[in-house]
Tab-separated table of C-alpha atoms and ligand atoms in Angstrom:
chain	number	residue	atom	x	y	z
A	8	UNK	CA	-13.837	-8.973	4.571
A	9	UNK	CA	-12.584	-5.086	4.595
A	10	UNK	CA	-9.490	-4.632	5.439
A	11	UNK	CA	-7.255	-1.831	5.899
A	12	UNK	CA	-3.272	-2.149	5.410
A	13	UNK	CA	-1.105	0.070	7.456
A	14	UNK	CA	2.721	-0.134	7.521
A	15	UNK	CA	5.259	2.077	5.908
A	16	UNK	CA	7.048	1.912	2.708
A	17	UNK	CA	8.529	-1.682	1.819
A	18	UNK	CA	6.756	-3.319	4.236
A	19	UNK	CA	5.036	-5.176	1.750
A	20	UNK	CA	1.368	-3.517	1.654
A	21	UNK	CA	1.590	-4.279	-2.265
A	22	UNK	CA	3.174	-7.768	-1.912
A	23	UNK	CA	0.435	-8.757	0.785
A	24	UNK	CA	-2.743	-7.282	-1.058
A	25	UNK	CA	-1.890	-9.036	-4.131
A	26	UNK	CA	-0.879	-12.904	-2.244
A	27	UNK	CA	-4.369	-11.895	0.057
A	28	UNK	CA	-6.643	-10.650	-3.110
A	29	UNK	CA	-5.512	-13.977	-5.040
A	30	UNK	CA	-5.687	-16.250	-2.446
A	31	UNK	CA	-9.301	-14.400	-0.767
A	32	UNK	CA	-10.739	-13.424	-3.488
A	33	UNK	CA	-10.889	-9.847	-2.360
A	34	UNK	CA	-10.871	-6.273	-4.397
A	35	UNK	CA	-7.333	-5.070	-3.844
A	36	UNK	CA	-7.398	-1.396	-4.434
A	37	UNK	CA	-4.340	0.441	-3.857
A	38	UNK	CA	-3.951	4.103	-4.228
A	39	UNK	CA	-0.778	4.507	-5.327
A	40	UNK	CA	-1.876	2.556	-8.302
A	41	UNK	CA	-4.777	4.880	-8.861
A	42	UNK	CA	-2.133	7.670	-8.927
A	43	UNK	CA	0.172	5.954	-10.915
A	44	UNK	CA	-2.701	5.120	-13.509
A	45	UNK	CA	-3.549	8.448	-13.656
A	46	UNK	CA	-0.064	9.528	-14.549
A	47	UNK	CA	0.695	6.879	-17.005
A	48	UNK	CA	-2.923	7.832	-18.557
A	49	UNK	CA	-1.337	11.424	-18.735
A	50	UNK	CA	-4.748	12.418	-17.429
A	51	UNK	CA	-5.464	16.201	-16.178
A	52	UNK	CA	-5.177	14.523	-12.934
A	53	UNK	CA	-2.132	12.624	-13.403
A	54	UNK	CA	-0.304	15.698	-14.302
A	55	UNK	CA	-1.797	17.475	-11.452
A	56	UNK	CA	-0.870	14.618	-8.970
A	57	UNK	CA	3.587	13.258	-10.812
A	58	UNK	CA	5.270	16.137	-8.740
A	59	UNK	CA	3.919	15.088	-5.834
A	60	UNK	CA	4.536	10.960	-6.219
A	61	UNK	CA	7.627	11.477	-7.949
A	62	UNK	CA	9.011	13.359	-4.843
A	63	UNK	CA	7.977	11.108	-2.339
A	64	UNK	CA	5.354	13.313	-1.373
A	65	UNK	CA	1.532	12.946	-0.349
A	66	UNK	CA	-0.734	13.653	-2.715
A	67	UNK	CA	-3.267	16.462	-0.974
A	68	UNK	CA	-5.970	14.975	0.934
A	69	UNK	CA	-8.930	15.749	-1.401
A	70	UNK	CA	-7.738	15.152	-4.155
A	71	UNK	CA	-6.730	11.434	-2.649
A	72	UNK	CA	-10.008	10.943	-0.533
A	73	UNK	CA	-12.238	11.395	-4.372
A	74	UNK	CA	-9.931	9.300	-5.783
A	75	UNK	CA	-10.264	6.553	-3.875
A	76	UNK	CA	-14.297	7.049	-2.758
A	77	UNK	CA	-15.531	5.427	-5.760
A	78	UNK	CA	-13.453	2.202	-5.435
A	79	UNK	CA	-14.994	1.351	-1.907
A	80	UNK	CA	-18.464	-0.470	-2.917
A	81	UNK	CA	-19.498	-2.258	-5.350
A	82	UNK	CA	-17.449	-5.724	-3.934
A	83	UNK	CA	-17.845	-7.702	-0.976
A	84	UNK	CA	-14.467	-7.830	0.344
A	85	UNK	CA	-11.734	-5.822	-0.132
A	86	UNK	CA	-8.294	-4.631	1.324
A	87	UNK	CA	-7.221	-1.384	1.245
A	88	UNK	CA	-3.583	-0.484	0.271
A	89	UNK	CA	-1.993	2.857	0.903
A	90	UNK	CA	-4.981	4.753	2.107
A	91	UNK	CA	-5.881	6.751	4.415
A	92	UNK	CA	-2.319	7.889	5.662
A	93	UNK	CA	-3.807	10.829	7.740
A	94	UNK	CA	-5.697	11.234	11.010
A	95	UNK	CA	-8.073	13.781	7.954
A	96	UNK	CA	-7.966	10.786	5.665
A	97	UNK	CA	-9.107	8.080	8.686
A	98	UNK	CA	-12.006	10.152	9.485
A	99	UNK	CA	-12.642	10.900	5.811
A	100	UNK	CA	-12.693	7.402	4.992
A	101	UNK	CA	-14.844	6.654	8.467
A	102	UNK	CA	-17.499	9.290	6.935
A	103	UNK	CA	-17.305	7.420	3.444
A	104	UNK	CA	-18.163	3.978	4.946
A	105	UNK	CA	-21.184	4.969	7.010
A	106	UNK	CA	-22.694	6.914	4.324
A	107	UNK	CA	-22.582	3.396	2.647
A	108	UNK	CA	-23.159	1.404	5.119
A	109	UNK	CA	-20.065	-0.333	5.380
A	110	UNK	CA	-17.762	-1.823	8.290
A	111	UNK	CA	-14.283	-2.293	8.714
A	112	UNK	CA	-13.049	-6.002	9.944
A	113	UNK	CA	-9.839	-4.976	11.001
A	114	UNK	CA	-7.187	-2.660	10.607
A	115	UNK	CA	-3.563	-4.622	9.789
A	116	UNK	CA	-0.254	-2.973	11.002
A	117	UNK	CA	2.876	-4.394	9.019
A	118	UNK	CA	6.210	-3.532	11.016
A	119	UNK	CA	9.431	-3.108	9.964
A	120	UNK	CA	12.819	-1.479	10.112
A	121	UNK	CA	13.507	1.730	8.185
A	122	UNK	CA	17.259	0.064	7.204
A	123	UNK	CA	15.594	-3.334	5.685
A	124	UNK	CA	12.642	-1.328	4.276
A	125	UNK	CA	15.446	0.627	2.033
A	126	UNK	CA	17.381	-2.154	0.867
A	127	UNK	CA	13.462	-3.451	-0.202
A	128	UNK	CA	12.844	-0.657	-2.247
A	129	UNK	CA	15.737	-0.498	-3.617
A	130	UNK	CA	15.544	-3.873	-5.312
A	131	UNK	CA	11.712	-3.387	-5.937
A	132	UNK	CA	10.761	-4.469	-9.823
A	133	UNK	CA	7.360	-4.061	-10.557
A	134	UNK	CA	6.029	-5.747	-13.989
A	135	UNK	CA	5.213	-3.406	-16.781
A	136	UNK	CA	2.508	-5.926	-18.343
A	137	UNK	CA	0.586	-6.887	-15.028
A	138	UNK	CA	1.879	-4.018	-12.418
A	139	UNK	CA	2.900	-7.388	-9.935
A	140	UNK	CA	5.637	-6.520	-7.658
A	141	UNK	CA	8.692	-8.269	-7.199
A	142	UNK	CA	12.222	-8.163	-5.490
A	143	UNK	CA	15.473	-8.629	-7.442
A	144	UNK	CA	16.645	-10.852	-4.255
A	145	UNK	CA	13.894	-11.761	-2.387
A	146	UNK	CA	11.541	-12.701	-4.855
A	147	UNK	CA	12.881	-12.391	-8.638
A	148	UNK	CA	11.020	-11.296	-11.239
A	149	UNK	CA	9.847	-14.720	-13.489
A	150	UNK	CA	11.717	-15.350	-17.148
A	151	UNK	CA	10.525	-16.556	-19.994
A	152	UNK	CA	6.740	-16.481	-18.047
A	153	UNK	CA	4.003	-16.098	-20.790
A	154	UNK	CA	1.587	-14.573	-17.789
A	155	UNK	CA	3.849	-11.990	-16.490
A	156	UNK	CA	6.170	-11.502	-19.390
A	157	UNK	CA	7.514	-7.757	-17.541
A	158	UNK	CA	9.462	-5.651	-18.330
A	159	UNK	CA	10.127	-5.378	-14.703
A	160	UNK	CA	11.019	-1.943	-13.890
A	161	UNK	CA	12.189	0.014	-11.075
A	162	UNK	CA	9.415	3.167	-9.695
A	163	UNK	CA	10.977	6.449	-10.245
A	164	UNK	CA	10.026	7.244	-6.538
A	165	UNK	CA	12.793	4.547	-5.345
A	166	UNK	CA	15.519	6.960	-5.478
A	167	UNK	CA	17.132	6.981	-2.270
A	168	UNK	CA	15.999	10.536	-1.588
A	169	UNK	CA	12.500	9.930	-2.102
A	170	UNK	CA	12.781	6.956	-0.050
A	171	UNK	CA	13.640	9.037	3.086
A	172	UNK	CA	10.667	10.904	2.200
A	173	UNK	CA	8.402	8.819	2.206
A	174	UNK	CA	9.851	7.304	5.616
A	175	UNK	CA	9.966	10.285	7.303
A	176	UNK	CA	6.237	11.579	6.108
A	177	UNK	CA	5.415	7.952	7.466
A	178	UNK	CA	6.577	8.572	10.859
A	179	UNK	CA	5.204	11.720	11.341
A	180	UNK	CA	1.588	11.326	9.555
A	181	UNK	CA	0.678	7.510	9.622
A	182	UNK	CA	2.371	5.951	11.896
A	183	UNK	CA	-0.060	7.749	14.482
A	184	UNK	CA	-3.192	5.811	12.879
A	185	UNK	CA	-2.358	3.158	14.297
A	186	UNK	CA	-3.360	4.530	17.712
A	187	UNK	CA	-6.572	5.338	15.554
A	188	UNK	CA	-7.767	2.405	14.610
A	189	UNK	CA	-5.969	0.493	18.159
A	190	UNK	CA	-8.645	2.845	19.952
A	191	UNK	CA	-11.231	1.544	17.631
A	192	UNK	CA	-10.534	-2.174	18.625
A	193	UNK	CA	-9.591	-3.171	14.919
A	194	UNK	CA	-5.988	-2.523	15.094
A	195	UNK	CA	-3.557	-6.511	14.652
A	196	UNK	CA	0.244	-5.870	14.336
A	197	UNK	CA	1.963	-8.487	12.146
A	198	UNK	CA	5.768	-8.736	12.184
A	199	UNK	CA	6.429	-7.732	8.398
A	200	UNK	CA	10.634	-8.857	9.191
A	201	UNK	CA	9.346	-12.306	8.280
A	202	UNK	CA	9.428	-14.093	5.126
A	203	UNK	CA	6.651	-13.001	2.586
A	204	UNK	CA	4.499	-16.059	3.123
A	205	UNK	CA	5.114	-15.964	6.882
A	206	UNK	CA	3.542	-12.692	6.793
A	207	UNK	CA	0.714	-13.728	4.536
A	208	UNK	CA	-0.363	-16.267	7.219
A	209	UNK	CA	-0.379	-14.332	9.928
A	210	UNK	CA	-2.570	-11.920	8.281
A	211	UNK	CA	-5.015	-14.678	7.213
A	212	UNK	CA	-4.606	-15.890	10.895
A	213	UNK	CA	-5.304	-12.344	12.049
A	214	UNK	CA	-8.910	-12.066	9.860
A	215	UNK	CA	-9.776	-15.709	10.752
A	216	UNK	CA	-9.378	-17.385	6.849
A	217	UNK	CA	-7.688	-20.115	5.921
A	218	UNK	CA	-4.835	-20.532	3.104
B	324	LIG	P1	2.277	3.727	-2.865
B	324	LIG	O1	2.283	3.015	-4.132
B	324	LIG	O2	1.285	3.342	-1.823
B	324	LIG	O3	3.742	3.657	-2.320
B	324	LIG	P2	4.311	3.623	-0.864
B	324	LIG	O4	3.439	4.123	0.230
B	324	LIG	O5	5.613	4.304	-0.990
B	324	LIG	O6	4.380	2.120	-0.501
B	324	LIG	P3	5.203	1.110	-1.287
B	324	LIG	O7	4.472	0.652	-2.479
B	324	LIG	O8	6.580	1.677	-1.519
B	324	LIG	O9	5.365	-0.029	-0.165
B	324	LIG	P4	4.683	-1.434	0.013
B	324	LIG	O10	4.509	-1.618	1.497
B	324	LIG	O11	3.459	-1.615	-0.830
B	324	LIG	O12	5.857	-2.391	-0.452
B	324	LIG	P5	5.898	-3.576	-1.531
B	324	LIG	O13	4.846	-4.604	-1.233
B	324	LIG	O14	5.977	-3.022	-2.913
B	324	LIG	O15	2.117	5.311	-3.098
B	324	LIG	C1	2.892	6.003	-4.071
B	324	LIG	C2	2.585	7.495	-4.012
B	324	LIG	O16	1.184	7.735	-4.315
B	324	LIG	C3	2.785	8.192	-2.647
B	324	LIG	O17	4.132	8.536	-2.414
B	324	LIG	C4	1.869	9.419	-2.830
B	324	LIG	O18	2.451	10.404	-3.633
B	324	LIG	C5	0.664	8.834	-3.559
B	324	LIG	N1	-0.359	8.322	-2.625
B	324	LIG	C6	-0.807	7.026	-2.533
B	324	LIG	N2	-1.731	6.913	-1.563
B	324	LIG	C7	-1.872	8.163	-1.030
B	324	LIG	C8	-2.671	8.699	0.033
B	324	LIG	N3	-3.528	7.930	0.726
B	324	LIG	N4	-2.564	10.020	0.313
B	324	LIG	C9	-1.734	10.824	-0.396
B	324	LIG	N5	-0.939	10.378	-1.390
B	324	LIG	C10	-1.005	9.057	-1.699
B	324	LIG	O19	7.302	-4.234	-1.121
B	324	LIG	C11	8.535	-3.539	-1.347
B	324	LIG	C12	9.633	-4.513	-1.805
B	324	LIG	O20	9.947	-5.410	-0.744
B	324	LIG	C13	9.210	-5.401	-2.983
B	324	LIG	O21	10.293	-5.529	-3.845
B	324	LIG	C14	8.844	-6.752	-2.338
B	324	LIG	O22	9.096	-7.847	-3.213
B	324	LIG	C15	9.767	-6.775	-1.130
B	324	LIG	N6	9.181	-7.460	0.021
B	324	LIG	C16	7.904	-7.312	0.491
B	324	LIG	N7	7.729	-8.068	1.598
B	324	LIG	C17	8.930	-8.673	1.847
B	324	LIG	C18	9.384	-9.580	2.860
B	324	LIG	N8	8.577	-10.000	3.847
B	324	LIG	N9	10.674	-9.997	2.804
B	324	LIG	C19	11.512	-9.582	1.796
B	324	LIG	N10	11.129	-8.735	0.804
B	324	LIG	C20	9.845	-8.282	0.833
């Protein structure tokens, strides 16, 4: 299974790789983590890439695209969060896979308002100790939990200002992919307004697994 998950910020791309990787087996390889690695590694790179995450902004297509190269063999099945986010990325990626031989399944579109997406980020917590993300509301960080034991922290790009960032740069550069990979046959839209395990079944529905 190689999946690709579209859908803009808070729609759960995170939430949905990690319930689909645990309950599928699958590689989930997100690149914000990659970038967020980087920076917490302090790495040449990371310190190239903080202004740009920190401001909401995309990271510049090369850069991305070697980043995230590397992570596409080496496992059966995998689902792809947060990349590409560009018509250059798509085609990037596209040129990636044939080289090695590889073939998308499908292409899943999570949609969802922009209002319900910000009140999502804004009570995002994402675990210190084992990078799982949670909501304060929706889905509460565990206590007392010897496997995630937290802290659970907020992202320093959830500021409301980088939040309409990222929406807007959504609308404008990704959104269109969709079209992409609808052209391409692989394209399923899954109502992402639902309740997290909802979601996760239509996806699995969508790809043909079972829970
Ligand atoms: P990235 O980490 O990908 O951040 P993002 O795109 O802003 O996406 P999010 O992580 O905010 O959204 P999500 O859909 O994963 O939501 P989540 O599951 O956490 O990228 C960070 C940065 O890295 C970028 O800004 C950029 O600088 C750089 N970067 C990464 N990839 C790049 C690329 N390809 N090109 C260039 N730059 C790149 O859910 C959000 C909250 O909602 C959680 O609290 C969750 O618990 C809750 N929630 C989820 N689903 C539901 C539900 N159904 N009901 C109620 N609550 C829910």
């Amino acid at each position: 299974m190689k999946l690709i998950l579209l859908g803009p910020q808070g729609a759960g791309k995170g939430t949905q790789a990690q319930r689909l990787a645990e309950k599928t087996g699958a590689k989930h390889i997100s690149t914000g983590d990659i970038v967020r690695a980087e920076i917490k590694a302090d790495s040449e790179l990371g310190r190239k890439v903080q202004e740009y995450n920190d401001r909401g902004d995309l990271v510049t297509d090369s850069v991305i695209v070697e980043m995230a190269k590397p992570h596409l063999s080496g496992a059966d099945s995998w689902l792809l969060d947060g990349f590409p986010r560009n018509e250059a990325q798509a085609e990037a990626l596209d040129e990636a896979l044939t080289e090695l031989g590889i073939e998308i399944d499908k292409a899943i579109a999570l949609e969802a308002e922009d209002d319900e997406l910000v009140h999502r980020l804004s009570g995002r917590r994402t675990s210190d100790a084992t990078g799982k993300v949670y909501h304060a509301e929706h889905d509460p960080p565990p206590e007392n939990d010897s496997d995630d034991p937290g802290p659970f922290v907020q992202r320093k790009d959830d500021t409301e200002e980088a939040i309409r960032n990222r929406l807007e740069i959504y609308h404008e550069q990704t959104e269109p992919l969709k079209d992409y990979y609808d052209e391409r046959n692989l394209l399923v839209t899954v109502d992402a307004m639902q309740e997290i395990d909802t979601v996760t079944q239509d996806i699995l529905d969508a790809v043909g697994e079972s829970a």
